[in-house]
Coordinates of C-alpha atoms in Angstrom, one line a residue:
M2 CA 37.4 0.9 -6.0
T3 CA 35.3 0.5 -2.8
Q4 CA 33.8 -2.7 -1.6
A5 CA 30.3 -1.3 -2.2
E6 CA 31.1 -0.7 -5.9
I7 CA 32.6 -4.1 -6.3
K8 CA 29.5 -5.7 -4.7
L9 CA 27.2 -3.7 -7.0
C10 CA 29.2 -4.6 -10.1
S11 CA 29.0 -8.3 -9.1
L12 CA 25.2 -8.1 -8.7
L13 CA 24.8 -6.3 -12.0
L14 CA 27.0 -8.7 -14.0
Q15 CA 25.3 -11.7 -12.4
E16 CA 21.8 -10.3 -13.2
H17 CA 22.6 -9.5 -16.8
F18 CA 25.1 -12.2 -17.9
G19 CA 25.1 -15.1 -15.4
E20 CA 27.5 -16.5 -12.9
I21 CA 30.5 -17.3 -15.1
V22 CA 30.7 -13.8 -16.6
E23 CA 30.2 -12.4 -13.1
K24 CA 33.1 -14.4 -11.7
I25 CA 35.5 -13.3 -14.5
G26 CA 34.4 -9.7 -14.4
V27 CA 34.7 -9.3 -10.6
H28 CA 38.1 -11.0 -10.7
L29 CA 39.4 -8.5 -13.2
I30 CA 37.8 -5.6 -11.2
R31 CA 39.6 -6.8 -8.0
T32 CA 43.0 -7.6 -9.5
G33 CA 43.4 -5.2 -12.5
S34 CA 45.0 -6.2 -15.8
Q35 CA 45.5 -10.0 -16.2
P36 CA 46.5 -12.3 -19.1
L37 CA 44.1 -15.1 -20.2
R38 CA 45.8 -18.1 -18.6
V39 CA 46.2 -16.3 -15.2
I40 CA 42.5 -15.5 -15.2
A41 CA 41.7 -19.1 -15.9
H42 CA 44.1 -20.3 -13.1
D43 CA 43.0 -17.8 -10.5
T44 CA 39.3 -18.3 -11.0
G45 CA 39.4 -22.1 -11.5
T46 CA 37.5 -21.8 -14.7
S47 CA 38.2 -23.7 -17.9
L48 CA 40.1 -21.8 -20.7
D49 CA 37.1 -22.1 -23.1
Q50 CA 34.7 -20.6 -20.6
V51 CA 37.0 -17.7 -19.8
K52 CA 37.3 -17.0 -23.5
K53 CA 33.5 -17.0 -23.9
A54 CA 33.1 -14.8 -20.9
L55 CA 35.7 -12.3 -22.1
C56 CA 34.0 -12.2 -25.5
V57 CA 30.7 -11.2 -23.9
L58 CA 32.4 -8.6 -21.7
I59 CA 34.3 -7.1 -24.7
Q60 CA 31.2 -7.1 -26.8
H61 CA 29.4 -4.9 -24.2
N62 CA 32.5 -2.7 -23.7
L63 CA 32.9 -3.8 -20.1
V64 CA 36.5 -5.1 -20.7
I65 CA 39.3 -3.7 -22.8
Y66 CA 42.5 -5.4 -23.8
Q67 CA 46.0 -4.2 -24.6
V68 CA 49.1 -5.9 -26.1
H69 CA 52.4 -5.5 -24.2
K70 CA 55.9 -5.4 -25.8
R71 CA 56.5 -9.0 -25.1
G72 CA 53.3 -10.0 -27.0
V73 CA 51.3 -10.7 -23.9
V74 CA 47.6 -9.7 -24.1
E75 CA 46.1 -8.4 -20.8
Y76 CA 42.5 -7.8 -20.1
E77 CA 41.2 -5.0 -17.9
A78 CA 37.6 -4.5 -16.5
Q79 CA 35.9 -1.1 -16.9
C80 CA 34.1 -0.7 -13.6
S81 CA 32.6 2.6 -14.4
R82 CA 31.0 1.1 -17.5
V83 CA 29.5 -1.7 -15.4
L84 CA 28.0 0.8 -13.1
H85 CA 26.5 2.7 -16.1
M86 CA 24.3 -0.4 -16.6
L87 CA 22.1 1.1 -13.9
R88 CA 21.3 4.0 -16.2
Y89 CA 20.2 1.9 -19.2
P90 CA 16.5 2.6 -18.6
R91 CA 17.2 6.3 -18.4
Y92 CA 19.2 6.2 -21.7
I93 CA 16.3 4.4 -23.4
Y94 CA 13.7 6.8 -22.0
T95 CA 15.8 9.8 -23.2
A96 CA 15.9 8.3 -26.7
K97 CA 12.1 7.8 -26.6
T98 CA 11.6 11.4 -25.5
L99 CA 13.8 12.8 -28.2
Y100 CA 13.2 10.4 -31.1
S101 CA 9.9 8.6 -30.3
D102 CA 9.4 4.9 -30.2
T103 CA 11.8 4.2 -33.1
G104 CA 14.7 5.9 -31.3
E105 CA 13.9 4.1 -28.1
L106 CA 14.1 0.7 -29.7
I107 CA 17.3 1.6 -31.6
V108 CA 19.1 2.5 -28.4
E109 CA 17.6 -0.5 -26.6
E110 CA 18.9 -2.9 -29.2
L111 CA 22.4 -1.4 -29.1
L112 CA 22.5 -1.5 -25.3
L113 CA 21.2 -5.1 -25.2
N114 CA 23.6 -6.4 -27.9
G115 CA 26.6 -4.1 -27.2
K116 CA 27.6 -3.7 -30.9
M117 CA 25.5 -4.1 -34.0
T118 CA 25.6 -3.1 -37.7
M119 CA 23.2 -0.5 -38.8
S120 CA 21.4 -2.8 -41.2
A121 CA 20.8 -5.4 -38.4
V122 CA 19.5 -2.7 -36.0
V123 CA 17.1 -1.3 -38.7
K124 CA 15.7 -4.7 -39.5
K125 CA 15.3 -5.7 -35.9
V126 CA 13.6 -2.5 -34.9
A127 CA 11.3 -2.5 -37.9
D128 CA 10.2 -6.0 -37.1
R129 CA 9.5 -5.1 -33.4
L130 CA 7.5 -2.0 -34.4
T131 CA 5.5 -4.0 -36.9
E132 CA 4.6 -6.5 -34.2
T133 CA 2.9 -3.7 -32.2
M134 CA 1.0 -2.3 -35.2
E135 CA -2.5 -3.3 -36.3
D136 CA -2.9 -6.1 -38.8
G137 CA -2.1 -5.0 -42.3
K138 CA 0.3 -2.2 -41.2
T139 CA 4.1 -2.4 -41.3
M140 CA 7.1 -0.3 -40.5
D141 CA 9.2 0.8 -43.4
Y142 CA 13.0 0.3 -43.2
A143 CA 13.6 3.8 -44.5
E144 CA 11.8 5.4 -41.6
V145 CA 13.9 3.5 -39.0
S146 CA 17.0 4.3 -41.0
N147 CA 16.2 8.0 -41.0
T148 CA 15.9 8.0 -37.2
F149 CA 19.2 6.1 -36.9
V150 CA 20.8 8.9 -39.0
R151 CA 19.4 11.5 -36.7
L152 CA 20.8 9.7 -33.7
A153 CA 24.2 9.6 -35.3
D154 CA 24.0 13.3 -36.3
T155 CA 23.4 14.3 -32.7
H156 CA 26.2 11.8 -31.6
F157 CA 23.9 9.6 -29.5
V158 CA 25.2 6.6 -31.4
Q159 CA 28.8 6.2 -32.8
R160 CA 30.9 3.8 -34.8
C161 CA 33.0 1.2 -33.0
P162 CA 36.8 1.0 -33.7
F163 CA 37.6 -1.6 -36.3
V164 CA 40.6 -3.6 -37.6
P165 CA 42.2 -1.7 -40.5
A166 CA 42.8 -3.6 -43.7
T167 CA 46.4 -4.8 -44.0
E168 CA 48.3 -5.6 -47.2
N169 CA 49.1 -9.3 -47.9
S170 CA 52.7 -8.5 -48.7
D171 CA 53.6 -8.4 -44.9
P172 CA 55.5 -11.7 -44.3
G173 CA 55.7 -11.3 -40.5
P174 CA 53.6 -13.4 -38.0
P175 CA 50.1 -12.1 -37.2
P176 CA 49.9 -10.0 -34.0
P177 CA 48.6 -11.7 -30.8
A178 CA 45.6 -9.4 -30.8
P179 CA 44.1 -7.0 -33.4
T180 CA 44.7 -3.3 -33.1
L181 CA 41.5 -1.4 -33.3
V182 CA 41.5 2.1 -34.8
I183 CA 38.9 4.8 -35.6
N184 CA 39.2 8.1 -37.3
E185 CA 37.5 10.8 -35.3
K186 CA 35.9 12.3 -38.4
D187 CA 34.3 9.0 -39.3
M188 CA 32.9 8.2 -35.8
Y189 CA 29.4 9.6 -36.7
L190 CA 29.5 9.0 -40.5
V191 CA 26.6 6.8 -41.5
P192 CA 27.2 4.5 -44.5
K193 CA 25.0 5.0 -47.5
L194 CA 22.7 2.0 -47.5
S195 CA 19.7 1.3 -49.7
L196 CA 17.6 -0.6 -47.1
I197 CA 14.4 -1.4 -48.9
G198 CA 11.7 -3.4 -47.2
K199 CA 9.3 -3.5 -44.4
G200 CA 9.1 -5.1 -40.9
K201 CA 7.9 -8.7 -40.7
R202 CA 5.7 -10.3 -38.1
R203 CA 7.0 -13.3 -36.2
R204 CA 5.7 -16.7 -37.3
S205 CA 5.5 -19.9 -35.4
S206 CA 8.8 -21.5 -34.7
D207 CA 8.3 -24.3 -37.3
E208 CA 7.2 -22.0 -40.2
D209 CA 9.1 -19.4 -42.2
A210 CA 7.8 -16.2 -43.6
T211 CA 6.2 -18.0 -46.6
G212 CA 4.1 -20.1 -44.3
E213 CA 5.8 -23.4 -45.3
P214 CA 7.1 -25.8 -42.6
K215 CA 10.9 -25.8 -42.4
A216 CA 11.0 -29.5 -43.2
K217 CA 9.3 -29.0 -46.6
R218 CA 11.5 -26.1 -47.7
P219 CA 14.0 -26.7 -50.4
K220 CA 17.6 -26.7 -49.2
H221 CA 18.7 -24.0 -51.6
I222 CA 16.1 -21.6 -50.2
A223 CA 17.2 -22.2 -46.6
D224 CA 20.8 -21.5 -47.4
N225 CA 20.3 -18.5 -49.6
K226 CA 21.6 -15.6 -47.5
E227 CA 22.1 -12.1 -48.9
P228 CA 25.5 -10.4 -48.2
I229 CA 25.4 -7.8 -45.5
P230 CA 25.7 -4.3 -47.1
D231 CA 27.6 -2.7 -44.1
D232 CA 29.5 -5.7 -42.9
G233 CA 32.3 -4.7 -40.5
I234 CA 30.8 -1.3 -39.6
Y235 CA 29.5 -1.7 -36.1
W236 CA 27.7 0.9 -34.0
Q237 CA 27.3 1.4 -30.2
A238 CA 25.5 3.8 -27.9
N239 CA 27.6 6.9 -27.0
L240 CA 27.0 7.0 -23.2
D241 CA 29.1 10.1 -22.8
R242 CA 26.7 12.0 -25.1
F243 CA 23.7 10.8 -22.9
H244 CA 25.6 12.0 -19.8
Q245 CA 26.2 15.3 -21.5
H246 CA 22.4 15.6 -22.2
F247 CA 21.6 14.8 -18.5
R248 CA 24.1 17.5 -17.4
D249 CA 22.5 20.0 -19.8
Q250 CA 19.0 19.2 -18.5
G251 CA 20.2 19.7 -14.9
I252 CA 21.8 23.1 -15.7
V253 CA 18.6 24.3 -17.5
S254 CA 16.4 23.2 -14.7
A255 CA 18.7 24.9 -12.1
V256 CA 18.5 28.2 -14.1
A257 CA 14.7 28.0 -14.4
N258 CA 14.4 27.5 -10.6
R259 CA 16.7 30.3 -9.8
M260 CA 15.6 32.9 -12.3
D261 CA 12.7 32.3 -14.8
Q262 CA 11.7 30.3 -17.8
T263 CA 13.1 32.8 -20.4
S264 CA 16.6 32.6 -18.8
S265 CA 16.4 28.8 -18.9
E266 CA 15.4 28.9 -22.6
I267 CA 18.4 31.1 -23.4
V268 CA 20.8 28.7 -21.6
R269 CA 19.1 25.7 -23.3
T270 CA 19.7 27.4 -26.7
M271 CA 23.4 28.0 -25.8
L272 CA 23.8 24.4 -24.8
R273 CA 22.0 23.1 -27.9
M274 CA 24.3 25.2 -30.2
S275 CA 27.4 23.8 -28.6
E276 CA 26.3 20.2 -27.8
I277 CA 28.2 18.7 -30.7
T278 CA 31.2 21.1 -30.9
T279 CA 32.0 20.9 -27.2
P280 CA 33.7 17.8 -25.8
S281 CA 31.8 16.1 -22.9
N282 CA 34.6 16.8 -20.4
A283 CA 35.3 20.4 -21.5
P284 CA 35.2 23.1 -18.7
F285 CA 33.5 25.6 -20.9
T286 CA 31.3 25.6 -24.0
Q287 CA 32.4 27.2 -27.2
P288 CA 32.1 31.1 -27.1
L289 CA 28.8 32.2 -28.7
S290 CA 28.0 35.8 -29.8
S291 CA 24.8 37.5 -28.7
N292 CA 23.7 37.7 -32.4
E293 CA 24.2 33.9 -32.9
I294 CA 22.1 33.2 -29.7
F295 CA 19.4 35.6 -30.9
R296 CA 19.1 33.9 -34.3
S297 CA 19.1 30.4 -32.7
L298 CA 16.2 31.0 -30.3
P299 CA 13.2 28.7 -30.8
V300 CA 10.7 29.8 -33.4
G301 CA 7.8 31.7 -31.8
Y302 CA 9.9 32.8 -28.8
N303 CA 9.2 36.5 -29.2
I304 CA 11.9 38.5 -27.3
S305 CA 13.8 41.4 -28.7
K306 CA 17.5 41.6 -29.1
Q307 CA 17.6 44.3 -26.4
V308 CA 15.8 42.0 -23.9
L309 CA 18.1 39.1 -24.8
D310 CA 21.2 41.3 -24.0
Q311 CA 19.7 42.3 -20.7
Y312 CA 19.0 38.6 -19.8
L313 CA 22.6 37.6 -20.8
T314 CA 24.0 40.4 -18.7
L315 CA 21.9 39.3 -15.8
L316 CA 23.1 35.7 -16.2
A317 CA 26.7 36.8 -16.4
D318 CA 26.4 38.9 -13.2
D319 CA 24.7 36.1 -11.2
P320 CA 26.8 34.9 -8.3
L321 CA 26.5 31.2 -9.4
E322 CA 28.5 32.2 -12.6
F323 CA 26.8 29.6 -14.8
V324 CA 27.2 32.0 -17.7
G325 CA 30.4 34.0 -18.3
K326 CA 31.3 36.8 -20.7
S327 CA 34.5 36.1 -22.7
G328 CA 34.6 39.0 -25.2
D329 CA 32.7 42.0 -26.7
S330 CA 32.7 41.1 -30.4
G331 CA 29.4 40.2 -32.1
G332 CA 27.4 42.0 -29.4
G333 CA 29.2 40.1 -26.7
M334 CA 30.7 36.6 -26.5
Y335 CA 29.3 34.3 -23.8
V336 CA 30.2 30.8 -22.5
I337 CA 28.7 28.4 -20.0
N338 CA 31.0 27.4 -17.2
L339 CA 30.2 23.7 -17.1
H340 CA 32.5 22.8 -14.2
K341 CA 31.2 25.6 -12.1
A342 CA 27.6 24.6 -12.9
L343 CA 28.3 21.0 -12.0
G344 CA 29.9 22.1 -8.7
S345 CA 26.9 24.2 -7.9
L346 CA 24.5 21.3 -8.6
A347 CA 26.5 19.0 -6.4
T348 CA 26.5 21.6 -3.6
A349 CA 22.7 22.0 -3.9
T350 CA 22.3 18.2 -3.7
L351 CA 24.4 18.0 -0.5
E352 CA 22.4 20.9 1.1
S353 CA 19.2 19.1 0.3
V354 CA 20.4 15.8 1.8
V355 CA 21.6 17.6 5.0
Q356 CA 18.2 19.3 5.4
E357 CA 16.2 16.1 4.8
R358 CA 18.5 14.0 7.1
F359 CA 19.3 16.4 10.0
G360 CA 16.8 19.2 9.8
S361 CA 16.7 22.9 8.8
R362 CA 19.0 24.1 11.6
C363 CA 21.8 21.7 10.5
A364 CA 21.2 22.9 6.9
R365 CA 21.7 26.5 8.1
I366 CA 25.0 25.6 9.7
F367 CA 26.1 23.6 6.6
R368 CA 25.4 26.5 4.3
L369 CA 27.1 28.9 6.7
V370 CA 30.3 26.8 6.7
L371 CA 30.1 26.5 2.9
Q372 CA 29.8 30.3 2.6
K373 CA 32.6 31.2 5.1
K374 CA 34.9 28.4 4.1
H375 CA 36.5 28.0 7.6
L376 CA 34.8 28.6 11.0
E377 CA 35.6 27.9 14.6
Q378 CA 32.8 26.4 16.8
K379 CA 32.2 29.8 18.6
Q380 CA 31.9 31.6 15.2
V381 CA 29.4 29.0 14.0
E382 CA 27.3 29.6 17.2
D383 CA 27.4 33.4 16.7
F384 CA 26.7 33.5 13.0
A385 CA 24.0 30.8 13.0
M386 CA 22.4 32.3 16.1
I387 CA 22.0 28.8 17.6
P388 CA 22.7 28.0 21.3
A389 CA 26.1 26.5 22.0
K390 CA 25.0 23.1 23.1
E391 CA 22.7 22.6 20.1
A392 CA 25.3 23.9 17.6
K393 CA 28.0 21.6 19.1
D394 CA 25.6 18.5 18.8
M395 CA 24.7 19.4 15.2
L396 CA 28.4 20.0 14.2
Y397 CA 29.5 16.7 15.7
K398 CA 26.6 14.9 14.1
M399 CA 27.5 16.1 10.6
L400 CA 31.2 15.5 11.3
S401 CA 30.5 11.9 12.2
E402 CA 28.6 11.4 9.0
N403 CA 31.5 13.0 7.0
F404 CA 29.4 15.9 5.6
I405 CA 31.8 18.4 7.2
S406 CA 35.5 18.0 8.2
L407 CA 37.7 19.4 10.9
Q408 CA 41.0 21.1 10.1
E409 CA 43.7 21.6 12.8
I410 CA 45.9 24.7 12.6
P411 CA 48.5 24.5 15.5
K412 CA 50.2 27.6 16.9
T413 CA 53.2 25.6 18.1
P414 CA 55.0 22.5 16.7
D415 CA 53.8 20.3 19.6
H416 CA 50.1 20.4 18.5
A417 CA 48.9 21.0 22.0
P418 CA 45.1 21.3 22.0
S419 CA 45.1 24.5 24.0
R420 CA 47.3 26.2 21.4
T421 CA 45.5 24.8 18.3
F422 CA 42.8 26.3 16.2
Y423 CA 40.0 23.8 15.2
L424 CA 38.2 25.0 12.0
Y425 CA 35.2 23.4 10.5
T426 CA 35.1 23.2 6.7
V427 CA 33.2 21.5 3.9
N428 CA 35.1 19.4 1.3
I429 CA 32.6 19.3 -1.5
L430 CA 34.4 16.6 -3.5
S431 CA 34.9 14.3 -0.5
A432 CA 31.3 14.7 0.7
A433 CA 29.9 14.1 -2.9
R434 CA 32.0 10.9 -3.2
M435 CA 30.8 9.7 0.3
L436 CA 27.2 10.3 -0.9
L437 CA 27.8 8.5 -4.1
H438 CA 29.3 5.5 -2.2
R439 CA 26.2 5.4 0.0
C440 CA 24.0 5.4 -3.1
Y441 CA 25.9 2.4 -4.5
K442 CA 25.6 0.6 -1.2
S443 CA 21.8 1.3 -1.1
I444 CA 21.3 0.0 -4.6
A445 CA 23.2 -3.2 -3.9
N446 CA 21.0 -3.7 -0.8
L447 CA 17.8 -3.2 -2.9
I448 CA 18.9 -5.7 -5.5
E449 CA 19.7 -8.3 -2.9
R450 CA 16.4 -7.7 -1.2
R451 CA 14.5 -8.1 -4.5
Q452 CA 16.4 -11.3 -5.3
F453 CA 15.6 -12.6 -1.8
E454 CA 11.9 -11.8 -2.1
T455 CA 11.7 -13.4 -5.5
K456 CA 13.5 -16.6 -4.4
E457 CA 11.3 -16.9 -1.3
N458 CA 8.1 -16.7 -3.3
K459 CA 9.3 -18.6 -6.4
R460 CA 6.6 -21.3 -6.2
L461 CA 3.8 -18.7 -5.9
L462 CA 5.2 -16.7 -8.8
E463 CA 5.4 -19.8 -11.0
K464 CA 1.8 -20.7 -10.1
S465 CA 0.6 -17.1 -10.9
Q466 CA 2.4 -17.2 -14.3
R467 CA 0.8 -20.6 -15.2
V468 CA -2.7 -19.3 -14.3
E469 CA -2.2 -16.2 -16.3
A470 CA -1.0 -18.3 -19.3
I471 CA -4.1 -20.5 -19.1
I472 CA -6.4 -17.5 -18.9
A473 CA -4.8 -15.9 -21.9
S474 CA -5.1 -19.0 -24.0
M475 CA -8.7 -19.5 -23.0
Q476 CA -9.5 -15.9 -23.8
A477 CA -8.0 -16.4 -27.2
T478 CA -10.3 -19.4 -27.8
G479 CA -13.4 -17.4 -26.7
A480 CA -14.0 -19.1 -23.3
E481 CA -17.0 -18.1 -21.2
E482 CA -16.7 -15.7 -18.2
A483 CA -17.6 -18.5 -15.7
Q484 CA -14.8 -20.7 -16.9
L485 CA -12.3 -17.8 -16.6
Q486 CA -13.6 -17.1 -13.1
E487 CA -13.0 -20.7 -12.1
I488 CA -9.4 -20.6 -13.3
E489 CA -8.8 -17.4 -11.4
E490 CA -10.0 -19.0 -8.2
M491 CA -7.1 -21.4 -8.4
I492 CA -5.1 -18.7 -6.6
T493 CA -6.6 -18.3 -3.1
A494 CA -7.2 -15.0 -1.3
P495 CA -4.1 -15.3 1.0
E496 CA -1.9 -16.1 -2.0
R497 CA -3.3 -13.2 -3.9
Q498 CA -2.6 -10.9 -1.0
Q499 CA 0.9 -12.3 -0.8
L500 CA 1.5 -11.6 -4.5
E501 CA 0.3 -8.0 -4.1
T502 CA 2.7 -7.5 -1.3
L503 CA 5.6 -9.0 -3.3
K504 CA 4.9 -6.9 -6.4
R505 CA 4.6 -3.8 -4.2
N506 CA 8.0 -4.5 -2.6
V507 CA 9.7 -5.3 -5.9
N508 CA 8.3 -2.2 -7.6
K509 CA 9.4 -0.1 -4.6
S510 CA 13.0 -1.4 -5.0
I511 CA 13.0 -0.7 -8.7
N512 CA 11.7 2.8 -8.3
R513 CA 14.3 3.7 -5.6
M514 CA 17.0 2.5 -8.0

């Protein structure tokens, strides 16, 4: 765990959950597994506040716990899960693209609340969609429920582990912490619920849905709560499935750029056929026959079986090896080499960064070293056809930035420079991690800059919000244009210009993230 990652985790936790949760989360990230009382002692926080902070972190899957043999419960932070909070907007946008506004709000509610029952999600999403509709129109619970089922069928949402029911005959003491279990077959099994109803519009805070003030409502009406039909069955967003979707989109885009649209559509079909049957960390997809791929092509995509076989042969013979042939049955069995594809995508990203940062000549040297694996400086000069002085400067520049590395191979045990080969090479994994570390550092700087800008202009932002609220209320009451103009003039021209600059800087920070 690098300092840049810890700093970014600290900023994200503080921005989403506040200072106390941030203090507890960062302490666990720095120290590893810790029991409850040690956390409270080391952070100087009261036991009650530590418990509440841990509840929040566990609710959002940012902390896990385990019981040791002596009965001590230790809590451990999930740093990678905290960093995934940066991708929440992308998860939500993906759900919107695939399942329209209903899918977007379902995933958004699950990400905001961590874990929720299906009935609670359906009612909340139906209410939110009803709010955006015209007067007289409402969103039916059944429609939201159908979208939820589709998300579960494609594994974008999954059940949370639960505490199994125990028999009362066990006389032993209760365990220090519950053991959560989940059957893999039930992870995407949606309970059969008969959710009948429509979304409701929000009323004023002192009135209920019937329009009566709370003070005048009978007590038995206020306390009449229906039992939750799916109580104890909680759901969460399956982030691994979203990452798998992003990976598949990247592979399809790479194939389209390298070959043509038909090749990318064939690869998309293969990925779609194996998206549920192939684990997210598998090196290959499940083998698919040519006949199965032909039958699964999108309706209206008119290519013959012979043309499909030619495209599959072309993809299998491509040097990038995205698609491989694993057998001859069923017209030929084909798989997608996922690890090879991800490595090629990472390499292409590194080449692009080198070209943007150091220029086309450095990119030529970088690709040359990648292709030849190991090269001496003289060989780099000859193969790249670049003068010795320029080649030396470019190599040392990339070496100092850790894009390439230097490997020493001594002829004698004394490692004398005159009797040692110095070979340049590219370690893809190391360079990719370095680039990822710099991205984390940049995002942390952007968040700090945004917070600083907002704090410096706090008074002006509050004034702008007050003016906007006054204008909105006056427009609702039908105020004249002259009155609205007078209110708008409360913000002077220099202040308006300052606000525009602030919004532009904040939006720039958000877009770069």
